[in-house]
Amino acid sequence: MIPHLHNRTHRPHDLLEAALGRPVSPDEGLTEYTVVAHWPGLNEFAQDDEDRIWTSVEWAEHLDDPRLNHPFPATPPDGRAFCHIELRLAPHDRELALQEWAEVAHRLARATGIETPGKEQGARWIAVQAQPGRLDLIANLIHIDGTWHAPPGNVARRLANESRRIEQDLNLASSPRATPASRPAARTAPTASAQLAAVLTQLADEHAGPLAAVRGLIEHTAHRTAHQPGAAGTAHSLLLLARRVYAVQEDLHRAAALLMPPPVAVAPPAARRSTHRSP
């Protein structure tokens, strides 16, 4: 499993579009096969609409409601209230069932502090599984009462640790396997493909990669431009450009995955023959 903690943003619509791989629409309904998990308070909140399928636009508006109801909460100066966690299966992981994706989503939400067990009126979040081998968790860090959910300072480490535990619990192929002490794994030199894959991964890295920095600057400029008179078109063009940069990052991740050599299967140690002698 490969987790990515994206930079926080101002609105959920772009995050939902990235999760779906297409624009949000007032005509496209998202069933439980796409929105595989959500914050626990939604069951009580939407009990009157349990037979109605929400569109992707309605899901985005639902996430955005606390920000609109509390335009001046105790948030950081940049006002970026929406958190986005992207989780990808490793190239050799098996595909997960619907219930497994839901379990993964709840575990990540709890591990990163987005969901607090027993607190149903906390941060609103949904988990979207719309693209093969990928889960997107989108959360509004403004609570329903207008308070700000301050994430812990070690979110990235918590996310990585929980991902490793999930791999082991779900018996995924990419889980680390212990090698017998008597037969330590041989350390081999990286191949040319592996070296190129490492370069592409570094370029597309969401935390420290150059493309992520460029995309962040473009998004920041777009949001500032949107407040200038008559510059709405320019701001929209900049956001589209940022989305293309994100698509390039996605393509680089896929190329890196294709370049990575398959894991070498290690044969189990042969059973030791008995030296029992007949009397």
PDB file of C-alpha atoms in Angstrom:
ATOM      1  CA  MET A   1       0.000   0.000   0.000  1.00  0.00           C
ATOM      2  CA  ILE A   2       1.269   3.447  -0.961  1.00  0.00           C
ATOM      3  CA  PRO A   3      -0.263   6.325   1.049  1.00  0.00           C
ATOM      4  CA  HIS A   4      -0.074   9.998   0.042  1.00  0.00           C
ATOM      5  CA  LEU A   5      -1.060  12.923   2.263  1.00  0.00           C
ATOM      6  CA  HIS A   6      -1.937  15.798  -0.065  1.00  0.00           C
ATOM      7  CA  ASN A   7      -1.775  19.490   0.771  1.00  0.00           C
ATOM      8  CA  ARG A   8      -4.978  20.856   2.299  1.00  0.00           C
ATOM      9  CA  THR A   9      -7.280  22.859   0.008  1.00  0.00           C
ATOM     10  CA  HIS A  10     -10.113  25.393   0.269  1.00  0.00           C
ATOM     11  CA  ARG A  11     -12.954  23.379  -1.303  1.00  0.00           C
ATOM     12  CA  PRO A  12     -13.806  19.671  -1.669  1.00  0.00           C
ATOM     13  CA  HIS A  13     -14.953  19.744  -5.281  1.00  0.00           C
ATOM     14  CA  ASP A  14     -11.475  19.452  -6.835  1.00  0.00           C
ATOM     15  CA  LEU A  15     -10.577  16.665  -4.405  1.00  0.00           C
ATOM     16  CA  LEU A  16     -13.708  14.703  -5.297  1.00  0.00           C
ATOM     17  CA  GLU A  17     -12.992  15.180  -8.990  1.00  0.00           C
ATOM     18  CA  ALA A  18      -9.484  13.818  -8.492  1.00  0.00           C
ATOM     19  CA  ALA A  19     -10.903  10.830  -6.607  1.00  0.00           C
ATOM     20  CA  LEU A  20     -13.493  10.122  -9.299  1.00  0.00           C
ATOM     21  CA  GLY A  21     -11.172  10.821 -12.205  1.00  0.00           C
ATOM     22  CA  ARG A  22     -13.841  13.047 -13.773  1.00  0.00           C
ATOM     23  CA  PRO A  23     -15.720  16.294 -13.004  1.00  0.00           C
ATOM     24  CA  VAL A  24     -18.427  16.278 -10.337  1.00  0.00           C
ATOM     25  CA  SER A  25     -21.914  16.322 -11.790  1.00  0.00           C
ATOM     26  CA  PRO A  26     -25.442  17.108 -10.528  1.00  0.00           C
ATOM     27  CA  ASP A  27     -26.679  14.143 -12.579  1.00  0.00           C
ATOM     28  CA  GLU A  28     -24.257  11.395 -11.502  1.00  0.00           C
ATOM     29  CA  GLY A  29     -25.366   9.413  -8.466  1.00  0.00           C
ATOM     30  CA  LEU A  30     -22.695   7.837  -6.264  1.00  0.00           C
ATOM     31  CA  THR A  31     -23.782   4.579  -4.654  1.00  0.00           C
ATOM     32  CA  GLU A  32     -22.251   2.667  -1.737  1.00  0.00           C
ATOM     33  CA  TYR A  33     -19.988   0.967  -4.286  1.00  0.00           C
ATOM     34  CA  THR A  34     -18.262   4.316  -4.846  1.00  0.00           C
ATOM     35  CA  VAL A  35     -18.633   6.070  -1.479  1.00  0.00           C
ATOM     36  CA  VAL A  36     -17.534   3.014   0.501  1.00  0.00           C
ATOM     37  CA  ALA A  37     -17.324   4.674   3.954  1.00  0.00           C
ATOM     38  CA  HIS A  38     -18.177   7.951   5.677  1.00  0.00           C
ATOM     39  CA  TRP A  39     -18.241   9.765   8.999  1.00  0.00           C
ATOM     40  CA  PRO A  40     -20.508   8.005  11.545  1.00  0.00           C
ATOM     41  CA  GLY A  41     -22.847  10.969  12.066  1.00  0.00           C
ATOM     42  CA  LEU A  42     -24.064  10.765   8.465  1.00  0.00           C
ATOM     43  CA  ASN A  43     -26.389   7.853   9.294  1.00  0.00           C
ATOM     44  CA  GLU A  44     -28.468  10.054  11.599  1.00  0.00           C
ATOM     45  CA  PHE A  45     -28.049  13.141   9.414  1.00  0.00           C
ATOM     46  CA  ALA A  46     -29.383  11.460   6.249  1.00  0.00           C
ATOM     47  CA  GLN A  47     -31.936   9.042   7.699  1.00  0.00           C
ATOM     48  CA  ASP A  48     -34.742  10.763   5.782  1.00  0.00           C
ATOM     49  CA  ASP A  49     -32.818  10.327   2.506  1.00  0.00           C
ATOM     50  CA  GLU A  50     -31.760   6.716   2.985  1.00  0.00           C
ATOM     51  CA  ASP A  51     -33.534   5.617  -0.204  1.00  0.00           C
ATOM     52  CA  ARG A  52     -32.133   8.492  -2.291  1.00  0.00           C
ATOM     53  CA  ILE A  53     -28.798   8.309  -4.064  1.00  0.00           C
ATOM     54  CA  TRP A  54     -26.780  11.504  -3.695  1.00  0.00           C
ATOM     55  CA  THR A  55     -25.060  12.992  -6.723  1.00  0.00           C
ATOM     56  CA  SER A  56     -21.373  13.809  -6.716  1.00  0.00           C
ATOM     57  CA  VAL A  57     -22.208  17.523  -6.444  1.00  0.00           C
ATOM     58  CA  GLU A  58     -24.413  16.825  -3.399  1.00  0.00           C
ATOM     59  CA  TRP A  59     -21.596  14.883  -1.726  1.00  0.00           C
ATOM     60  CA  ALA A  60     -19.223  17.805  -2.299  1.00  0.00           C
ATOM     61  CA  GLU A  61     -21.788  20.256  -0.895  1.00  0.00           C
ATOM     62  CA  HIS A  62     -22.377  17.995   2.109  1.00  0.00           C
ATOM     63  CA  LEU A  63     -18.663  18.077   2.916  1.00  0.00           C
ATOM     64  CA  ASP A  64     -18.587  21.841   2.393  1.00  0.00           C
ATOM     65  CA  ASP A  65     -21.579  22.674   4.636  1.00  0.00           C
ATOM     66  CA  PRO A  66     -19.635  23.243   7.910  1.00  0.00           C
ATOM     67  CA  ARG A  67     -17.355  25.740   6.158  1.00  0.00           C
ATOM     68  CA  LEU A  68     -20.323  27.644   4.717  1.00  0.00           C
ATOM     69  CA  ASN A  69     -22.203  27.598   8.035  1.00  0.00           C
ATOM     70  CA  HIS A  70     -19.134  28.826   9.922  1.00  0.00           C
ATOM     71  CA  PRO A  71     -17.214  31.123   7.537  1.00  0.00           C
ATOM     72  CA  PHE A  72     -14.925  32.383  10.315  1.00  0.00           C
ATOM     73  CA  PRO A  73     -13.940  29.350  12.406  1.00  0.00           C
ATOM     74  CA  ALA A  74     -10.710  29.117  14.346  1.00  0.00           C
ATOM     75  CA  THR A  75      -8.747  27.861  11.343  1.00  0.00           C
ATOM     76  CA  PRO A  76      -5.159  28.423  10.221  1.00  0.00           C
ATOM     77  CA  PRO A  77      -4.519  31.703   8.381  1.00  0.00           C
ATOM     78  CA  ASP A  78      -4.643  30.063   4.938  1.00  0.00           C
ATOM     79  CA  GLY A  79      -8.195  28.775   5.527  1.00  0.00           C
ATOM     80  CA  ARG A  80      -7.435  25.425   3.881  1.00  0.00           C
ATOM     81  CA  ALA A  81      -9.905  23.166   5.675  1.00  0.00           C
ATOM     82  CA  PHE A  82     -10.056  20.098   3.441  1.00  0.00           C
ATOM     83  CA  CYS A  83      -7.765  17.152   3.971  1.00  0.00           C
ATOM     84  CA  HIS A  84      -7.091  14.568   1.237  1.00  0.00           C
ATOM     85  CA  ILE A  85      -5.511  11.172   1.851  1.00  0.00           C
ATOM     86  CA  GLU A  86      -4.855   9.019  -1.211  1.00  0.00           C
ATOM     87  CA  LEU A  87      -4.039   5.338  -0.837  1.00  0.00           C
ATOM     88  CA  ARG A  88      -2.920   3.129  -3.702  1.00  0.00           C
ATOM     89  CA  LEU A  89      -2.414  -0.585  -3.764  1.00  0.00           C
ATOM     90  CA  ALA A  90       1.107  -1.639  -4.668  1.00  0.00           C
ATOM     91  CA  PRO A  91       1.492  -3.180  -8.158  1.00  0.00           C
ATOM     92  CA  HIS A  92       1.440  -6.740  -6.804  1.00  0.00           C
ATOM     93  CA  ASP A  93      -1.302  -6.301  -4.187  1.00  0.00           C
ATOM     94  CA  ARG A  94      -4.551  -8.158  -4.734  1.00  0.00           C
ATOM     95  CA  GLU A  95      -7.745  -6.191  -5.364  1.00  0.00           C
ATOM     96  CA  LEU A  96      -9.809  -5.537  -2.236  1.00  0.00           C
ATOM     97  CA  ALA A  97     -13.499  -6.264  -1.709  1.00  0.00           C
ATOM     98  CA  LEU A  98     -15.993  -3.522  -0.875  1.00  0.00           C
ATOM     99  CA  GLN A  99     -16.019  -4.354   2.849  1.00  0.00           C
ATOM    100  CA  GLU A 100     -12.212  -4.369   2.923  1.00  0.00           C
ATOM    101  CA  TRP A 101     -12.037  -0.904   1.343  1.00  0.00           C
ATOM    102  CA  ALA A 102     -14.521   0.339   3.967  1.00  0.00           C
ATOM    103  CA  GLU A 103     -12.413  -1.127   6.780  1.00  0.00           C
ATOM    104  CA  VAL A 104      -9.274   0.476   5.354  1.00  0.00           C
ATOM    105  CA  ALA A 105     -11.023   3.864   5.191  1.00  0.00           C
ATOM    106  CA  HIS A 106     -12.182   3.773   8.825  1.00  0.00           C
ATOM    107  CA  ARG A 107      -8.774   2.639  10.042  1.00  0.00           C
ATOM    108  CA  LEU A 108      -7.008   5.454   8.199  1.00  0.00           C
ATOM    109  CA  ALA A 109      -9.535   8.009   9.489  1.00  0.00           C
ATOM    110  CA  ARG A 110      -8.962   6.869  13.068  1.00  0.00           C
ATOM    111  CA  ALA A 111      -5.189   6.543  12.756  1.00  0.00           C
ATOM    112  CA  THR A 112      -4.800  10.085  11.415  1.00  0.00           C
ATOM    113  CA  GLY A 113      -7.164  11.615  13.984  1.00  0.00           C
ATOM    114  CA  ILE A 114      -9.894  12.541  11.483  1.00  0.00           C
ATOM    115  CA  GLU A 115     -12.395  10.256  13.220  1.00  0.00           C
ATOM    116  CA  THR A 116     -12.573   9.934  16.982  1.00  0.00           C
ATOM    117  CA  PRO A 117     -14.316   6.762  18.208  1.00  0.00           C
ATOM    118  CA  GLY A 118     -17.558   7.636  19.983  1.00  0.00           C
ATOM    119  CA  LYS A 119     -17.724  11.173  18.547  1.00  0.00           C
ATOM    120  CA  GLU A 120     -20.369  11.278  15.832  1.00  0.00           C
ATOM    121  CA  GLN A 121     -20.464  15.049  15.352  1.00  0.00           C
ATOM    122  CA  GLY A 122     -16.804  15.540  14.523  1.00  0.00           C
ATOM    123  CA  ALA A 123     -15.181  16.024  11.136  1.00  0.00           C
ATOM    124  CA  ARG A 124     -17.212  15.147   8.068  1.00  0.00           C
ATOM    125  CA  TRP A 125     -15.403  12.743   5.755  1.00  0.00           C
ATOM    126  CA  ILE A 126     -16.098  10.286   2.965  1.00  0.00           C
ATOM    127  CA  ALA A 127     -13.993   7.582   1.332  1.00  0.00           C
ATOM    128  CA  VAL A 128     -14.257   7.183  -2.449  1.00  0.00           C
ATOM    129  CA  GLN A 129     -13.207   4.052  -4.322  1.00  0.00           C
ATOM    130  CA  ALA A 130     -13.793   4.968  -7.953  1.00  0.00           C
ATOM    131  CA  GLN A 131     -10.518   4.019  -9.623  1.00  0.00           C
ATOM    132  CA  PRO A 132      -8.858   0.582  -9.647  1.00  0.00           C
ATOM    133  CA  GLY A 133      -6.554  -0.009  -6.700  1.00  0.00           C
ATOM    134  CA  ARG A 134      -7.108   3.445  -5.219  1.00  0.00           C
ATOM    135  CA  LEU A 135      -8.950   4.905  -2.224  1.00  0.00           C
ATOM    136  CA  ASP A 136      -9.443   8.634  -1.575  1.00  0.00           C
ATOM    137  CA  LEU A 137     -10.410   9.905   1.873  1.00  0.00           C
ATOM    138  CA  ILE A 138     -11.678  13.509   1.855  1.00  0.00           C
ATOM    139  CA  ALA A 139     -12.390  15.307   5.132  1.00  0.00           C
ATOM    140  CA  ASN A 140     -13.527  18.757   6.244  1.00  0.00           C
ATOM    141  CA  LEU A 141     -11.482  19.728   9.302  1.00  0.00           C
ATOM    142  CA  ILE A 142     -14.143  22.241  10.395  1.00  0.00           C
ATOM    143  CA  HIS A 143     -16.520  20.461  12.759  1.00  0.00           C
ATOM    144  CA  ILE A 144     -20.279  20.895  12.621  1.00  0.00           C
ATOM    145  CA  ASP A 145     -20.159  23.266  15.614  1.00  0.00           C
ATOM    146  CA  GLY A 146     -17.552  25.458  13.888  1.00  0.00           C
ATOM    147  CA  THR A 147     -14.555  24.297  15.896  1.00  0.00           C
ATOM    148  CA  TRP A 148     -11.324  23.512  14.097  1.00  0.00           C
ATOM    149  CA  HIS A 149      -9.958  19.986  14.084  1.00  0.00           C
ATOM    150  CA  ALA A 150      -6.222  20.381  14.559  1.00  0.00           C
ATOM    151  CA  PRO A 151      -4.533  17.288  13.059  1.00  0.00           C
ATOM    152  CA  PRO A 152      -1.665  15.754  15.025  1.00  0.00           C
ATOM    153  CA  GLY A 153       1.800  16.810  13.953  1.00  0.00           C
ATOM    154  CA  ASN A 154       2.840  13.285  12.988  1.00  0.00           C
ATOM    155  CA  VAL A 155       0.001  12.499  10.571  1.00  0.00           C
ATOM    156  CA  ALA A 156       2.330  11.295   7.810  1.00  0.00           C
ATOM    157  CA  ARG A 157       4.061   8.832  10.130  1.00  0.00           C
ATOM    158  CA  ARG A 158       0.747   7.581  11.528  1.00  0.00           C
ATOM    159  CA  LEU A 159      -0.531   7.105   7.988  1.00  0.00           C
ATOM    160  CA  ALA A 160       2.535   5.102   6.954  1.00  0.00           C
ATOM    161  CA  ASN A 161       2.476   2.931  10.090  1.00  0.00           C
ATOM    162  CA  GLU A 162      -1.226   2.130   9.789  1.00  0.00           C
ATOM    163  CA  SER A 163      -0.808   1.293   6.096  1.00  0.00           C
ATOM    164  CA  ARG A 164       1.855  -1.280   6.994  1.00  0.00           C
ATOM    165  CA  ARG A 165      -0.425  -2.792   9.656  1.00  0.00           C
ATOM    166  CA  ILE A 166      -3.324  -2.980   7.198  1.00  0.00           C
ATOM    167  CA  GLU A 167      -1.093  -4.763   4.682  1.00  0.00           C
ATOM    168  CA  GLN A 168      -0.250  -7.404   7.230  1.00  0.00           C
ATOM    169  CA  ASP A 169      -3.825  -7.794   8.503  1.00  0.00           C
ATOM    170  CA  LEU A 170      -5.241  -8.180   4.978  1.00  0.00           C
ATOM    171  CA  ASN A 171      -2.403 -10.460   3.815  1.00  0.00           C
ATOM    172  CA  LEU A 172      -1.475  -8.245   0.901  1.00  0.00           C
ATOM    173  CA  ALA A 173       1.390  -9.250  -1.367  1.00  0.00           C
ATOM    174  CA  SER A 174       3.429  -6.172  -0.563  1.00  0.00           C
ATOM    175  CA  SER A 175       3.512  -6.900   3.166  1.00  0.00           C
ATOM    176  CA  PRO A 176       7.046  -7.429   4.447  1.00  0.00           C
ATOM    177  CA  ARG A 177       7.919 -11.061   4.940  1.00  0.00           C
ATOM    178  CA  ALA A 178      10.339 -12.099   7.631  1.00  0.00           C
ATOM    179  CA  THR A 179      13.325 -14.064   6.351  1.00  0.00           C
ATOM    180  CA  PRO A 180      14.725 -16.908   8.443  1.00  0.00           C
ATOM    181  CA  ALA A 181      17.701 -15.906  10.559  1.00  0.00           C
ATOM    182  CA  SER A 182      19.701 -18.770   9.136  1.00  0.00           C
ATOM    183  CA  ARG A 183      19.149 -17.551   5.556  1.00  0.00           C
ATOM    184  CA  PRO A 184      19.421 -13.756   5.396  1.00  0.00           C
ATOM    185  CA  ALA A 185      18.149 -12.147   2.233  1.00  0.00           C
ATOM    186  CA  ALA A 186      20.878 -11.274  -0.216  1.00  0.00           C
ATOM    187  CA  ARG A 187      21.223  -7.593  -0.999  1.00  0.00           C
ATOM    188  CA  THR A 188      21.288  -7.056  -4.734  1.00  0.00           C
ATOM    189  CA  ALA A 189      22.275  -3.991  -6.705  1.00  0.00           C
ATOM    190  CA  PRO A 190      19.318  -2.037  -8.098  1.00  0.00           C
ATOM    191  CA  THR A 191      18.621  -2.562 -11.772  1.00  0.00           C
ATOM    192  CA  ALA A 192      18.468   0.280 -14.295  1.00  0.00           C
ATOM    193  CA  SER A 193      14.653   0.032 -14.310  1.00  0.00           C
ATOM    194  CA  ALA A 194      14.521   0.274 -10.529  1.00  0.00           C
ATOM    195  CA  GLN A 195      16.784   3.328 -10.583  1.00  0.00           C
ATOM    196  CA  LEU A 196      14.578   5.027 -13.209  1.00  0.00           C
ATOM    197  CA  ALA A 197      11.478   4.148 -11.179  1.00  0.00           C
ATOM    198  CA  ALA A 198      13.063   5.768  -8.120  1.00  0.00           C
ATOM    199  CA  VAL A 199      13.754   8.941 -10.116  1.00  0.00           C
ATOM    200  CA  LEU A 200      10.155   9.111 -11.390  1.00  0.00           C
ATOM    201  CA  THR A 201       8.792   8.486  -7.901  1.00  0.00           C
ATOM    202  CA  GLN A 202      10.936  11.299  -6.538  1.00  0.00           C
ATOM    203  CA  LEU A 203       9.699  13.673  -9.249  1.00  0.00           C
ATOM    204  CA  ALA A 204       6.068  12.839  -8.505  1.00  0.00           C
ATOM    205  CA  ASP A 205       6.391  12.740  -4.714  1.00  0.00           C
ATOM    206  CA  GLU A 206       3.474  14.613  -3.157  1.00  0.00           C
ATOM    207  CA  HIS A 207       5.417  15.797  -0.116  1.00  0.00           C
ATOM    208  CA  ALA A 208       8.816  16.913  -1.432  1.00  0.00           C
ATOM    209  CA  GLY A 209       8.680  16.457  -5.213  1.00  0.00           C
ATOM    210  CA  PRO A 210       9.224  19.431  -7.535  1.00  0.00           C
ATOM    211  CA  LEU A 211       5.915  18.910  -9.345  1.00  0.00           C
ATOM    212  CA  ALA A 212       3.983  19.042  -6.083  1.00  0.00           C
ATOM    213  CA  ALA A 213       5.674  22.356  -5.262  1.00  0.00           C
ATOM    214  CA  VAL A 214       4.841  23.746  -8.705  1.00  0.00           C
ATOM    215  CA  ARG A 215       1.228  22.609  -8.415  1.00  0.00           C
ATOM    216  CA  GLY A 216       0.935  24.170  -4.973  1.00  0.00           C
ATOM    217  CA  LEU A 217       2.195  27.517  -6.268  1.00  0.00           C
ATOM    218  CA  ILE A 218      -0.231  27.411  -9.190  1.00  0.00           C
ATOM    219  CA  GLU A 219      -3.175  26.605  -6.901  1.00  0.00           C
ATOM    220  CA  HIS A 220      -2.164  29.362  -4.487  1.00  0.00           C
ATOM    221  CA  THR A 221      -1.933  31.858  -7.349  1.00  0.00           C
ATOM    222  CA  ALA A 222      -5.301  30.716  -8.714  1.00  0.00           C
ATOM    223  CA  HIS A 223      -7.057  31.276  -5.389  1.00  0.00           C
ATOM    224  CA  ARG A 224      -5.503  34.717  -5.018  1.00  0.00           C
ATOM    225  CA  THR A 225      -6.359  35.602  -8.620  1.00  0.00           C
ATOM    226  CA  ALA A 226      -9.989  34.595  -8.076  1.00  0.00           C
ATOM    227  CA  HIS A 227     -10.395  37.571  -5.720  1.00  0.00           C
ATOM    228  CA  GLN A 228      -9.230  40.059  -8.359  1.00  0.00           C
ATOM    229  CA  PRO A 229     -11.962  41.888 -10.341  1.00  0.00           C
ATOM    230  CA  GLY A 230     -12.535  40.367 -13.763  1.00  0.00           C
ATOM    231  CA  ALA A 231      -9.962  37.600 -13.264  1.00  0.00           C
ATOM    232  CA  ALA A 232     -12.294  34.635 -12.722  1.00  0.00           C
ATOM    233  CA  GLY A 233     -11.409  33.189 -16.124  1.00  0.00           C
ATOM    234  CA  THR A 234      -7.701  33.379 -15.404  1.00  0.00           C
ATOM    235  CA  ALA A 235      -8.180  31.720 -12.016  1.00  0.00           C
ATOM    236  CA  HIS A 236     -10.164  28.904 -13.638  1.00  0.00           C
ATOM    237  CA  SER A 237      -7.438  28.410 -16.265  1.00  0.00           C
ATOM    238  CA  LEU A 238      -4.807  28.202 -13.532  1.00  0.00           C
ATOM    239  CA  LEU A 239      -6.814  25.564 -11.668  1.00  0.00           C
ATOM    240  CA  LEU A 240      -7.098  23.538 -14.873  1.00  0.00           C
ATOM    241  CA  LEU A 241      -3.330  23.860 -15.297  1.00  0.00           C
ATOM    242  CA  ALA A 242      -2.800  22.636 -11.722  1.00  0.00           C
ATOM    243  CA  ARG A 243      -5.028  19.675 -12.490  1.00  0.00           C
ATOM    244  CA  ARG A 244      -2.886  18.837 -15.543  1.00  0.00           C
ATOM    245  CA  VAL A 245       0.216  18.937 -13.372  1.00  0.00           C
ATOM    246  CA  TYR A 246      -1.505  16.530 -10.990  1.00  0.00           C
ATOM    247  CA  ALA A 247      -2.312  14.257 -13.938  1.00  0.00           C
ATOM    248  CA  VAL A 248       1.390  14.289 -14.865  1.00  0.00           C
ATOM    249  CA  GLN A 249       2.213  13.190 -11.305  1.00  0.00           C
ATOM    250  CA  GLU A 250      -0.280  10.349 -11.625  1.00  0.00           C
ATOM    251  CA  ASP A 251       1.250   9.271 -14.954  1.00  0.00           C
ATOM    252  CA  LEU A 252       4.723   9.295 -13.407  1.00  0.00           C
ATOM    253  CA  HIS A 253       3.524   7.127 -10.525  1.00  0.00           C
ATOM    254  CA  ARG A 254       2.080   4.631 -13.014  1.00  0.00           C
ATOM    255  CA  ALA A 255       5.259   4.629 -15.085  1.00  0.00           C
ATOM    256  CA  ALA A 256       7.340   4.051 -11.956  1.00  0.00           C
ATOM    257  CA  ALA A 257       5.122   1.127 -10.984  1.00  0.00           C
ATOM    258  CA  LEU A 258       5.593  -0.435 -14.429  1.00  0.00           C
ATOM    259  CA  LEU A 259       9.365  -0.047 -14.236  1.00  0.00           C
ATOM    260  CA  MET A 260       9.661  -1.693 -10.844  1.00  0.00           C
ATOM    261  CA  PRO A 261      10.790  -5.312 -11.227  1.00  0.00           C
ATOM    262  CA  PRO A 262       8.466  -7.978  -9.797  1.00  0.00           C
ATOM    263  CA  PRO A 263       9.426  -9.346  -6.400  1.00  0.00           C
ATOM    264  CA  VAL A 264      11.658 -12.385  -6.485  1.00  0.00           C
ATOM    265  CA  ALA A 265       9.992 -15.410  -4.959  1.00  0.00           C
ATOM    266  CA  VAL A 266      12.120 -16.999  -2.258  1.00  0.00           C
ATOM    267  CA  ALA A 267      11.848 -20.782  -2.110  1.00  0.00           C
ATOM    268  CA  PRO A 268      11.180 -22.169   1.370  1.00  0.00           C
ATOM    269  CA  PRO A 269      14.081 -24.016   2.962  1.00  0.00           C
ATOM    270  CA  ALA A 270      14.198 -27.716   2.151  1.00  0.00           C
ATOM    271  CA  ALA A 271      13.150 -30.044   4.921  1.00  0.00           C
ATOM    272  CA  ARG A 272      16.102 -31.573   6.732  1.00  0.00           C
ATOM    273  CA  ARG A 273      16.363 -35.325   6.266  1.00  0.00           C
ATOM    274  CA  SER A 274      16.159 -37.498   9.307  1.00  0.00           C
ATOM    275  CA  THR A 275      19.312 -39.376  10.240  1.00  0.00           C
ATOM    276  CA  HIS A 276      17.466 -42.027  12.217  1.00  0.00           C
ATOM    277  CA  ARG A 277      19.217 -45.391  12.088  1.00  0.00           C
ATOM    278  CA  SER A 278      17.446 -48.698  12.486  1.00  0.00           C
ATOM    279  CA  PRO A 279      18.703 -50.832  15.358  1.00  0.00           C
TER     280      PRO A 279
END
